[in-house]
mmCIF file of C-alpha atoms in Angstrom:
data_model
loop_
_atom_site.group_PDB
_atom_site.id
_atom_site.type_symbol
_atom_site.label_atom_id
_atom_site.label_comp_id
_atom_site.label_asym_id
_atom_site.label_seq_id
_atom_site.Cartn_x
_atom_site.Cartn_y
_atom_site.Cartn_z
ATOM 1 C CA MET A 249 112.368 282.277 40.220
ATOM 2 C CA SER A 250 114.160 278.980 41.610
ATOM 3 C CA ARG A 251 116.938 279.608 44.551
ATOM 4 C CA GLY A 252 118.091 276.225 43.560
ATOM 5 C CA ILE A 253 121.884 275.411 42.302
ATOM 6 C CA GLY A 254 120.977 272.047 41.077
ATOM 7 C CA GLU A 255 122.014 270.772 44.730
ATOM 8 C CA PHE A 256 119.566 267.969 44.976
ATOM 9 C CA GLU A 257 120.603 265.673 42.304
ATOM 10 C CA PRO A 258 124.185 264.779 43.127
ATOM 11 C CA VAL A 259 123.117 264.794 47.308
ATOM 12 C CA GLN A 260 120.142 262.621 46.975
ATOM 13 C CA ALA A 261 121.803 260.242 44.153
ATOM 14 C CA VAL A 262 124.612 258.647 47.004
ATOM 15 C CA ILE A 263 121.620 258.132 49.370
ATOM 16 C CA PRO A 264 119.874 254.382 48.648
ATOM 17 C CA GLU A 265 116.346 254.141 49.039
ATOM 18 C CA TRP A 266 116.522 252.125 52.091
ATOM 19 C CA ALA A 267 118.592 255.046 54.017
ATOM 20 C CA ALA A 268 115.685 257.328 53.315
ATOM 21 C CA VAL A 269 114.213 256.782 56.794
ATOM 22 C CA LEU A 270 117.214 257.143 58.745
ATOM 23 C CA VAL A 271 117.812 260.652 56.810
ATOM 24 C CA ALA A 272 114.517 261.689 58.208
ATOM 25 C CA LEU A 273 115.397 260.407 61.712
ATOM 26 C CA VAL A 274 118.522 262.691 61.432
ATOM 27 C CA THR A 275 116.406 265.722 60.815
ATOM 28 C CA GLN A 276 114.824 265.287 63.931
ATOM 29 C CA LEU A 277 117.613 266.324 65.722
ATOM 30 C CA GLY A 278 116.635 269.543 64.802
ATOM 31 C CA ASP A 279 112.861 269.466 64.909
ATOM 32 C CA VAL A 280 111.185 271.652 67.759
ATOM 33 C CA TRP A 281 109.942 268.480 69.652
ATOM 34 C CA PHE A 282 113.356 267.515 70.032
ATOM 35 C CA LEU A 283 115.347 270.627 70.818
ATOM 36 C CA SER A 284 112.441 271.598 73.202
ATOM 37 C CA LEU A 285 112.745 268.446 75.073
ATOM 38 C CA PHE A 286 116.640 268.409 75.026
ATOM 39 C CA VAL A 287 116.749 271.925 76.383
ATOM 40 C CA GLY A 288 114.103 271.256 78.837
ATOM 41 C CA LEU A 289 115.887 268.175 80.368
ATOM 42 C CA ILE A 290 118.963 270.288 80.826
ATOM 43 C CA TYR A 291 117.216 273.022 82.497
ATOM 44 C CA TRP A 292 115.664 270.626 84.662
ATOM 45 C CA PHE A 293 118.496 268.408 85.670
ATOM 46 C CA HIS A 294 121.653 270.324 85.300
ATOM 47 C CA ALA A 295 121.134 272.306 88.626
ATOM 48 C CA GLU A 296 124.665 273.725 88.729
ATOM 49 C CA LYS A 297 124.052 275.492 85.513
ATOM 50 C CA ARG A 298 120.610 276.349 85.566
ATOM 51 C CA GLU A 299 120.801 279.991 84.843
ATOM 52 C CA ASP A 300 122.933 279.209 81.719
ATOM 53 C CA ALA A 301 120.111 276.627 80.999
ATOM 54 C CA ALA A 302 117.716 279.060 81.298
ATOM 55 C CA VAL A 303 119.359 281.657 78.928
ATOM 56 C CA ILE A 304 118.918 278.890 76.265
ATOM 57 C CA VAL A 305 115.274 278.022 76.958
ATOM 58 C CA GLY A 306 115.050 282.022 76.256
ATOM 59 C CA PHE A 307 116.892 281.723 73.227
ATOM 60 C CA THR A 308 115.305 278.646 71.994
ATOM 61 C CA LEU A 309 111.726 280.885 72.508
ATOM 62 C CA ALA A 310 113.183 283.874 70.794
ATOM 63 C CA GLY A 311 114.671 281.576 67.896
ATOM 64 C CA LEU A 312 111.190 280.096 67.156
ATOM 65 C CA ALA A 313 109.443 283.549 67.195
ATOM 66 C CA LEU A 314 112.309 284.692 64.963
ATOM 67 C CA ILE A 315 112.331 281.785 62.376
ATOM 68 C CA SER A 316 108.297 282.367 61.960
ATOM 69 C CA ALA A 317 108.629 286.018 61.469
ATOM 70 C CA LEU A 318 111.397 285.574 58.790
ATOM 71 C CA LYS A 319 109.417 283.055 57.074
ATOM 72 C CA HIS A 320 106.364 285.338 56.883
ATOM 73 C CA VAL A 321 108.316 288.154 55.620
ATOM 74 C CA PHE A 322 109.914 286.054 52.737
ATOM 75 C CA SER A 323 107.316 283.974 52.031
ATOM 76 C CA LEU A 324 109.052 281.761 49.816
ATOM 77 C CA PRO A 325 108.104 278.472 48.698
ATOM 78 C CA ARG A 326 109.767 275.000 49.648
ATOM 79 C CA PRO A 327 111.227 273.000 46.652
ATOM 80 C CA GLY A 328 109.385 269.825 45.241
ATOM 81 C CA GLU A 329 112.232 267.614 45.201
ATOM 82 C CA PRO A 330 111.632 264.664 47.515
ATOM 83 C CA LEU A 331 114.217 262.070 48.429
ATOM 84 C CA VAL A 332 112.023 259.141 47.674
ATOM 85 C CA ALA A 333 108.230 258.827 46.514
ATOM 86 C CA ILE A 334 106.635 257.724 49.948
ATOM 87 C CA GLU A 335 104.418 255.044 48.026
ATOM 88 C CA THR A 336 107.838 253.082 47.006
ATOM 89 C CA LEU A 337 108.514 252.443 50.786
ATOM 90 C CA PRO A 338 107.221 249.548 52.783
ATOM 91 C CA TRP A 339 103.957 250.436 54.211
ATOM 92 C CA ILE A 340 104.897 249.860 57.741
ATOM 93 C CA LEU A 341 107.683 252.518 57.379
ATOM 94 C CA GLN A 342 105.242 255.100 55.206
ATOM 95 C CA PRO A 343 103.801 256.964 58.294
ATOM 96 C CA LEU A 344 106.995 257.286 59.872
ATOM 97 C CA TYR A 345 108.632 258.864 56.897
ATOM 98 C CA GLU A 346 105.805 261.042 56.435
ATOM 99 C CA ALA A 347 105.654 262.510 59.874
ATOM 100 C CA THR A 348 109.651 262.722 59.851
ATOM 101 C CA ALA A 349 110.609 263.939 56.504
ATOM 102 C CA MET A 350 107.518 265.731 55.080
ATOM 103 C CA ALA A 351 107.281 269.701 55.418
ATOM 104 C CA GLY A 352 104.990 272.524 54.943
ATOM 105 C CA GLY A 353 104.695 276.341 54.985
ATOM 106 C CA TYR A 354 107.707 278.447 53.681
ATOM 107 C CA GLY A 355 110.985 277.287 52.863
ATOM 108 C CA PHE A 356 113.413 280.523 53.669
ATOM 109 C CA PRO A 357 115.267 280.530 55.790
ATOM 110 C CA SER A 358 115.494 276.705 57.338
ATOM 111 C CA GLY A 359 113.906 276.634 60.415
ATOM 112 C CA HIS A 360 115.786 273.338 61.507
ATOM 113 C CA ALA A 361 119.252 275.335 60.347
ATOM 114 C CA LEU A 362 118.470 278.115 62.310
ATOM 115 C CA MET A 363 117.287 276.441 65.533
ATOM 116 C CA THR A 364 120.090 274.037 65.575
ATOM 117 C CA THR A 365 122.505 276.665 65.450
ATOM 118 C CA ILE A 366 121.003 278.793 68.025
ATOM 119 C CA VAL A 367 120.520 275.632 70.724
ATOM 120 C CA TYR A 368 123.709 273.786 69.976
ATOM 121 C CA LEU A 369 126.099 276.535 69.676
ATOM 122 C CA GLY A 370 124.532 278.366 72.554
ATOM 123 C CA LEU A 371 124.763 274.865 74.666
ATOM 124 C CA ALA A 372 128.468 274.456 73.285
ATOM 125 C CA HIS A 373 129.167 278.386 74.620
ATOM 126 C CA ARG A 374 127.113 278.093 77.829
ATOM 127 C CA LEU A 375 127.796 274.710 79.608
ATOM 128 C CA SER A 376 130.807 273.366 80.715
ATOM 129 C CA ILE A 377 130.603 269.491 79.737
ATOM 130 C CA SER A 378 133.812 268.317 78.410
ATOM 131 C CA THR A 379 136.210 270.520 76.752
ATOM 132 C CA HIS A 380 135.317 273.851 74.699
ATOM 133 C CA ARG A 381 136.771 272.186 71.487
ATOM 134 C CA ARG A 382 134.671 268.966 71.859
ATOM 135 C CA ARG A 383 131.531 270.855 72.969
ATOM 136 C CA PHE A 384 131.914 273.051 69.717
ATOM 137 C CA ALA A 385 133.175 270.131 67.694
ATOM 138 C CA GLY A 386 129.826 268.209 68.422
ATOM 139 C CA ALA A 387 127.711 271.232 67.761
ATOM 140 C CA GLY A 388 129.186 271.531 64.165
ATOM 141 C CA ILE A 389 128.765 268.103 63.363
ATOM 142 C CA GLY A 390 125.217 268.064 64.626
ATOM 143 C CA ILE A 391 124.326 271.310 62.683
ATOM 144 C CA ALA A 392 126.000 270.013 59.541
ATOM 145 C CA ALA A 393 124.062 266.678 59.854
ATOM 146 C CA VAL A 394 120.690 268.505 60.315
ATOM 147 C CA CYS A 395 121.495 270.809 57.368
ATOM 148 C CA PHE A 396 122.423 267.864 55.056
ATOM 149 C CA SER A 397 119.562 265.837 55.739
ATOM 150 C CA ARG A 398 116.938 269.034 54.880
ATOM 151 C CA ILE A 399 118.579 269.181 51.508
ATOM 152 C CA ALA A 400 118.737 265.481 51.137
ATOM 153 C CA LEU A 401 114.737 265.050 51.890
ATOM 154 C CA GLY A 402 114.361 267.757 49.379
ATOM 155 C CA VAL A 403 112.475 270.195 51.757
ATOM 156 C CA HIS A 404 114.972 272.954 51.476
ATOM 157 C CA TYR A 405 117.493 274.493 48.888
ATOM 158 C CA LEU A 406 121.208 274.963 50.103
ATOM 159 C CA VAL A 407 120.729 278.983 50.374
ATOM 160 C CA ASP A 408 118.116 278.045 52.758
ATOM 161 C CA VAL A 409 120.029 276.041 55.406
ATOM 162 C CA VAL A 410 122.939 278.575 54.677
ATOM 163 C CA ALA A 411 120.861 281.635 55.642
ATOM 164 C CA GLY A 412 119.401 279.774 58.475
ATOM 165 C CA VAL A 413 122.857 279.048 60.090
ATOM 166 C CA ALA A 414 124.056 282.817 59.449
ATOM 167 C CA VAL A 415 120.760 284.189 60.902
ATOM 168 C CA GLY A 416 121.194 282.017 63.683
ATOM 169 C CA ILE A 417 124.953 282.682 64.512
ATOM 170 C CA ALA A 418 124.232 286.493 63.947
ATOM 171 C CA PHE A 419 121.589 286.041 66.542
ATOM 172 C CA LEU A 420 123.556 284.386 69.214
ATOM 173 C CA LEU A 421 126.511 287.019 68.709
ATOM 174 C CA CYS A 422 124.075 289.976 69.156
ATOM 175 C CA ALA A 423 122.089 288.286 72.108
ATOM 176 C CA GLU A 424 125.051 287.175 74.112
ATOM 177 C CA ARG A 425 126.644 290.705 73.599
ATOM 178 C CA LEU A 426 123.424 292.355 74.517
ATOM 179 C CA LEU A 427 123.178 290.086 77.891
ATOM 180 C CA ALA A 428 126.934 290.870 78.432
ATOM 181 C CA ARG A 429 126.412 294.885 78.341
ATOM 182 C CA TYR A 430 123.720 295.103 80.901
ATOM 183 C CA SER A 431 123.791 294.414 84.378
ATOM 184 C CA ILE A 432 120.716 292.210 84.510
ATOM 185 C CA ASP A 433 120.699 288.480 85.105
ATOM 186 C CA HIS A 434 121.193 286.544 81.884
ATOM 187 C CA GLY A 435 118.057 284.546 82.277
ATOM 188 C CA THR A 436 115.838 287.604 82.774
ATOM 189 C CA GLY A 437 117.390 289.347 79.690
ATOM 190 C CA ALA A 438 117.042 285.984 77.524
ATOM 191 C CA PHE A 439 113.431 285.933 78.436
ATOM 192 C CA ALA A 440 112.922 289.524 77.624
ATOM 193 C CA LEU A 441 114.502 289.036 74.126
ATOM 194 C CA ALA A 442 111.960 286.188 73.617
ATOM 195 C CA ILE A 443 109.018 288.478 74.688
ATOM 196 C CA VAL A 444 110.379 291.255 72.184
ATOM 197 C CA ALA A 445 110.544 288.487 69.370
ATOM 198 C CA GLY A 446 107.132 287.162 70.370
ATOM 199 C CA THR A 447 105.851 290.545 69.966
ATOM 200 C CA VAL A 448 107.583 291.165 66.411
ATOM 201 C CA ASN A 449 106.401 287.807 65.290
ATOM 202 C CA LEU A 450 102.808 288.305 66.160
ATOM 203 C CA VAL A 451 102.754 291.807 64.282
ATOM 204 C CA VAL A 452 104.535 290.320 61.045
ATOM 205 C CA SER A 453 103.102 286.780 60.612
ATOM 206 C CA GLY A 454 99.404 287.914 62.168
ATOM 207 C CA VAL A 455 97.537 286.653 65.101
ATOM 208 C CA ASP A 456 97.678 283.031 64.269
ATOM 209 C CA ALA A 457 98.074 279.744 66.699
ATOM 210 C CA ASN A 458 101.694 279.670 66.404
ATOM 211 C CA SER A 459 102.410 283.295 67.174
ATOM 212 C CA VAL A 460 99.919 283.787 70.147
ATOM 213 C CA SER A 461 101.330 280.377 71.714
ATOM 214 C CA LEU A 462 104.911 281.595 70.936
ATOM 215 C CA LEU A 463 104.275 284.868 72.905
ATOM 216 C CA GLY A 464 102.256 283.272 75.487
ATOM 217 C CA ALA A 465 105.317 280.859 76.208
ATOM 218 C CA ALA A 466 107.777 283.800 76.425
ATOM 219 C CA LEU A 467 105.494 285.710 79.009
ATOM 220 C CA GLY A 468 105.007 282.703 81.038
ATOM 221 C CA ALA A 469 108.636 281.814 81.170
ATOM 222 C CA PHE A 470 109.603 285.110 81.988
ATOM 223 C CA GLY A 471 107.141 285.650 84.773
ATOM 224 C CA GLY A 472 108.036 281.911 86.001
ATOM 225 C CA TRP A 473 111.974 283.098 86.052
ATOM 226 C CA GLN A 474 111.103 286.087 87.934
ATOM 227 C CA LEU A 475 109.548 284.224 90.708
ATOM 228 C CA VAL A 476 112.780 282.045 90.799
ATOM 229 C CA VAL A 477 115.352 284.948 91.241
ATOM 230 C CA LEU A 478 112.850 286.309 93.588
ATOM 231 C CA GLY A 479 112.970 283.201 95.616
ATOM 232 C CA ARG A 480 116.963 283.051 95.459
ATOM 233 C CA HIS A 481 116.988 286.536 96.681
ATOM 234 C CA VAL A 482 114.414 285.979 99.625
ATOM 235 C CA CYS A 483 116.219 283.048 100.577
ATOM 236 C CA ALA A 484 119.653 284.508 100.432
ATOM 237 C CA ALA A 485 118.423 287.443 102.577
ATOM 238 C CA ASP A 486 120.483 287.707 106.448
ATOM 239 C CA ARG A 487 117.435 290.341 106.931
ATOM 240 C CA PRO A 488 113.615 291.323 106.041
ATOM 241 C CA SER A 489 114.932 294.862 104.715
ATOM 242 C CA ASP A 490 117.365 293.046 102.061
ATOM 243 C CA ALA A 491 114.681 291.469 100.297
ATOM 244 C CA VAL A 492 112.182 294.459 100.058
ATOM 245 C CA ARG A 493 113.791 295.669 96.823
ATOM 246 C CA PRO A 494 114.094 292.354 94.992
ATOM 247 C CA LEU A 495 110.638 291.572 96.216
ATOM 248 C CA VAL A 496 109.456 294.730 94.583
ATOM 249 C CA VAL A 497 111.196 294.549 91.338
ATOM 250 C CA ARG A 498 110.635 290.930 90.713
ATOM 251 C CA GLY A 499 107.019 290.826 91.630
ATOM 252 C CA VAL A 500 106.208 293.662 89.571
ATOM 253 C CA PHE A 501 108.255 291.996 86.597
ATOM 254 C CA ALA A 502 106.070 288.652 87.202
ATOM 255 C CA ALA A 503 103.054 290.441 87.482
ATOM 256 C CA GLY A 504 103.277 292.298 84.337
ATOM 257 C CA ALA A 505 104.145 289.230 82.519
ATOM 258 C CA LEU A 506 101.914 286.754 84.180
ATOM 259 C CA ALA A 507 98.647 289.349 84.538
ATOM 260 C CA PRO A 508 97.991 289.132 80.385
ATOM 261 C CA LEU A 509 97.935 285.151 80.902
ATOM 262 C CA ALA A 510 95.682 285.405 83.563
ATOM 263 C CA VAL A 511 93.119 288.012 82.068
ATOM 264 C CA ALA A 512 93.294 285.806 78.815
ATOM 265 C CA ILE A 513 92.077 282.639 80.472
ATOM 266 C CA ASP A 514 89.476 284.587 82.650
ATOM 267 C CA GLU A 515 87.975 286.715 79.963
ATOM 268 C CA PHE A 516 88.204 284.436 76.802
ATOM 269 C CA HIS A 517 86.795 280.821 76.207
ATOM 270 C CA LEU A 518 88.988 278.096 77.406
ATOM 271 C CA PHE A 519 89.539 276.723 73.915
ATOM 272 C CA SER A 520 89.413 280.207 72.369
ATOM 273 C CA LEU A 521 93.140 281.331 70.787
ATOM 274 C CA PRO A 522 94.227 283.825 73.398
ATOM 275 C CA ALA A 523 93.004 281.440 76.315
ATOM 276 C CA ARG A 524 94.887 278.424 74.645
ATOM 277 C CA GLY A 525 98.265 280.923 74.447
ATOM 278 C CA ALA A 526 97.678 281.778 77.906
ATOM 279 C CA VAL A 527 97.532 278.383 79.090
ATOM 280 C CA ARG A 528 100.799 277.368 77.380
ATOM 281 C CA GLY A 529 102.096 280.329 79.140
ATOM 282 C CA VAL A 530 100.815 279.215 82.538
ATOM 283 C CA VAL A 531 102.699 275.707 82.108
ATOM 284 C CA LEU A 532 105.750 277.116 81.045
ATOM 285 C CA ALA A 533 106.182 279.355 84.119
ATOM 286 C CA ALA A 534 105.390 276.281 85.933
ATOM 287 C CA PHE A 535 108.051 274.057 84.043
ATOM 288 C CA VAL A 536 110.457 277.263 84.952
ATOM 289 C CA THR A 537 109.551 277.222 88.490
ATOM 290 C CA VAL A 538 108.816 273.751 89.756
ATOM 291 C CA PRO A 539 112.539 272.336 89.172
ATOM 292 C CA VAL A 540 114.130 275.181 91.720
ATOM 293 C CA MET A 541 111.494 274.575 94.414
ATOM 294 C CA LYS A 542 112.637 270.750 93.798
ATOM 295 C CA HIS A 543 116.234 271.107 94.552
ATOM 296 C CA SER A 544 115.993 273.738 97.102
ATOM 297 C CA GLU A 545 114.755 273.034 100.842
ATOM 298 C CA ARG A 546 114.654 276.885 101.744
ATOM 299 C CA ALA A 547 112.828 277.661 98.376
ATOM 300 C CA GLN A 548 110.174 274.938 99.232
ATOM 301 C CA ARG A 549 109.414 276.479 102.643
ATOM 302 C CA PHE A 550 109.707 280.231 101.088
ATOM 303 C CA TRP A 551 107.026 279.040 98.353
ATOM 304 C CA THR A 552 104.867 276.854 100.797
ATOM 305 C CA ALA A 553 104.812 280.166 103.238
ATOM 306 C CA LEU A 554 104.079 282.216 99.979
ATOM 307 C CA VAL A 555 101.231 280.157 98.723
ATOM 308 C CA PHE A 556 99.602 279.753 102.165
ATOM 309 C CA TRP A 557 99.426 283.334 103.165
ATOM 310 C CA THR A 558 98.813 284.497 99.544
ATOM 311 C CA THR A 559 95.726 282.075 99.651
ATOM 312 C CA MET A 560 94.809 283.467 103.105
ATOM 313 C CA ALA A 561 94.841 286.956 101.618
ATOM 314 C CA ALA A 562 92.917 285.831 98.500
ATOM 315 C CA LEU A 563 90.112 284.197 100.697
ATOM 316 C CA GLY A 564 90.107 287.258 103.193
ATOM 317 C CA LEU A 565 89.630 289.733 100.438
ATOM 318 C CA ARG A 566 86.924 287.574 98.876
ATOM 319 C CA PHE A 567 84.924 287.463 102.108
ATOM 320 C CA LEU A 568 85.145 291.059 102.755
ATOM 321 C CA LEU A 569 84.065 291.905 98.838
ATOM 322 C CA SER A 570 81.300 289.073 99.224
ATOM 323 C CA PRO A 571 77.708 290.750 99.186
ATOM 324 C CA THR A 572 76.722 288.510 101.964
ATOM 325 C CA THR A 573 79.242 289.893 103.927
ATOM 326 C CA TRP A 574 78.197 293.475 103.368
ATOM 327 C CA ARG A 575 74.413 292.491 103.744
ATOM 328 C CA ARG A 576 75.211 290.769 107.294
ATOM 329 C CA GLY A 577 77.423 293.895 108.168
ATOM 330 C CA LEU A 578 74.655 296.323 107.578
ATOM 331 C CA THR A 579 72.346 294.249 109.646
ATOM 332 C CA LEU A 580 74.465 293.831 112.584
ATOM 333 C CA GLY A 581 75.293 297.698 112.326
ATOM 334 C CA ARG A 582 71.655 298.381 112.305
ATOM 335 C CA GLN A 583 70.851 296.214 115.394
ATOM 336 C CA TYR A 584 73.926 297.752 117.240
ATOM 337 C CA GLY A 585 72.468 301.468 116.307
ATOM 338 C CA VAL A 586 69.122 300.445 117.682
ATOM 339 C CA ARG A 587 70.884 299.199 120.677
ATOM 340 C CA LEU A 588 73.155 302.119 121.002
ATOM 341 C CA ARG A 589 70.080 304.751 120.621
ATOM 342 C CA SER A 590 68.217 302.756 123.237
ATOM 343 C CA TRP A 591 70.867 303.213 125.423
ATOM 344 C CA ILE A 592 71.395 306.628 124.942
ATOM 345 C CA ARG A 593 67.650 307.502 125.278
ATOM 346 C CA PRO A 594 65.863 305.081 127.634
ATOM 347 C CA GLU A 595 62.185 304.835 127.391
ATOM 348 C CA THR A 596 60.637 306.843 130.159
#
């Protein structure tokens, strides 16, 4: 049964063939690579609102897991109504159009519509650039442009993009209410939501490359953010005793998130599915942590000291647990034992 209401013919009729590539480029405003790059740049370079940017990073990861799970739950196909036949385009534009306008997988709801809603409305709500009205107007224009392009390209029905926008708005409202309700920093809450969504996606869609990567990324981002918050607490502490509680709490959170990634990398082949997901998680943990260290002198000193003493402790533990060390210790023990006995009982 088709989900369409005859929306393709009137929309595609007003778009000339030469504009097909332009429509395909517009749809990239809602593609994963563009949204990830956009949010990542804001997180790295907008230091004054870094926690709000971290929330959007967490929402982005959660949204990607959510749309993947929903697509697998409904398993509805895409329409077969391309805007233009790729063979009719000039040969030099065909690879670009194929890379930007073609889509595979399930069609309901629209991932582009859902993700642009989460990212653009989330940024409009969280950031303080320009005025409140202009931010939301810009977000609305971006969402509308992406939704229109998905219908025009023939890769989604109207109901797909409407459902995507509706789910995105519902997710934002619920997520913001949860963050406001609980007394925990919003970055931690957002990344925790990403872990929950990633786990649900792993169960619903099966253990495939996408679901494993999303869960690994969520764990890595959560662990990295705990290190960021830990560094802030330690740097702001006036006395060592003030840093004990955050050191324990954030340390446990970070270890709980990063330990599965370390185990996956250590136990599985580097190119296996769990190891690839874990590597993505480690990369995202570094991505979350590095810009904070870069822009804070006190954080740099703290992390330098932490890395130094952690490395020294690891080397010392490795030395103590080495079989060579134990054999050398036993040999020295026997030698000193012989000397001690000869001293206590001298030969007559």
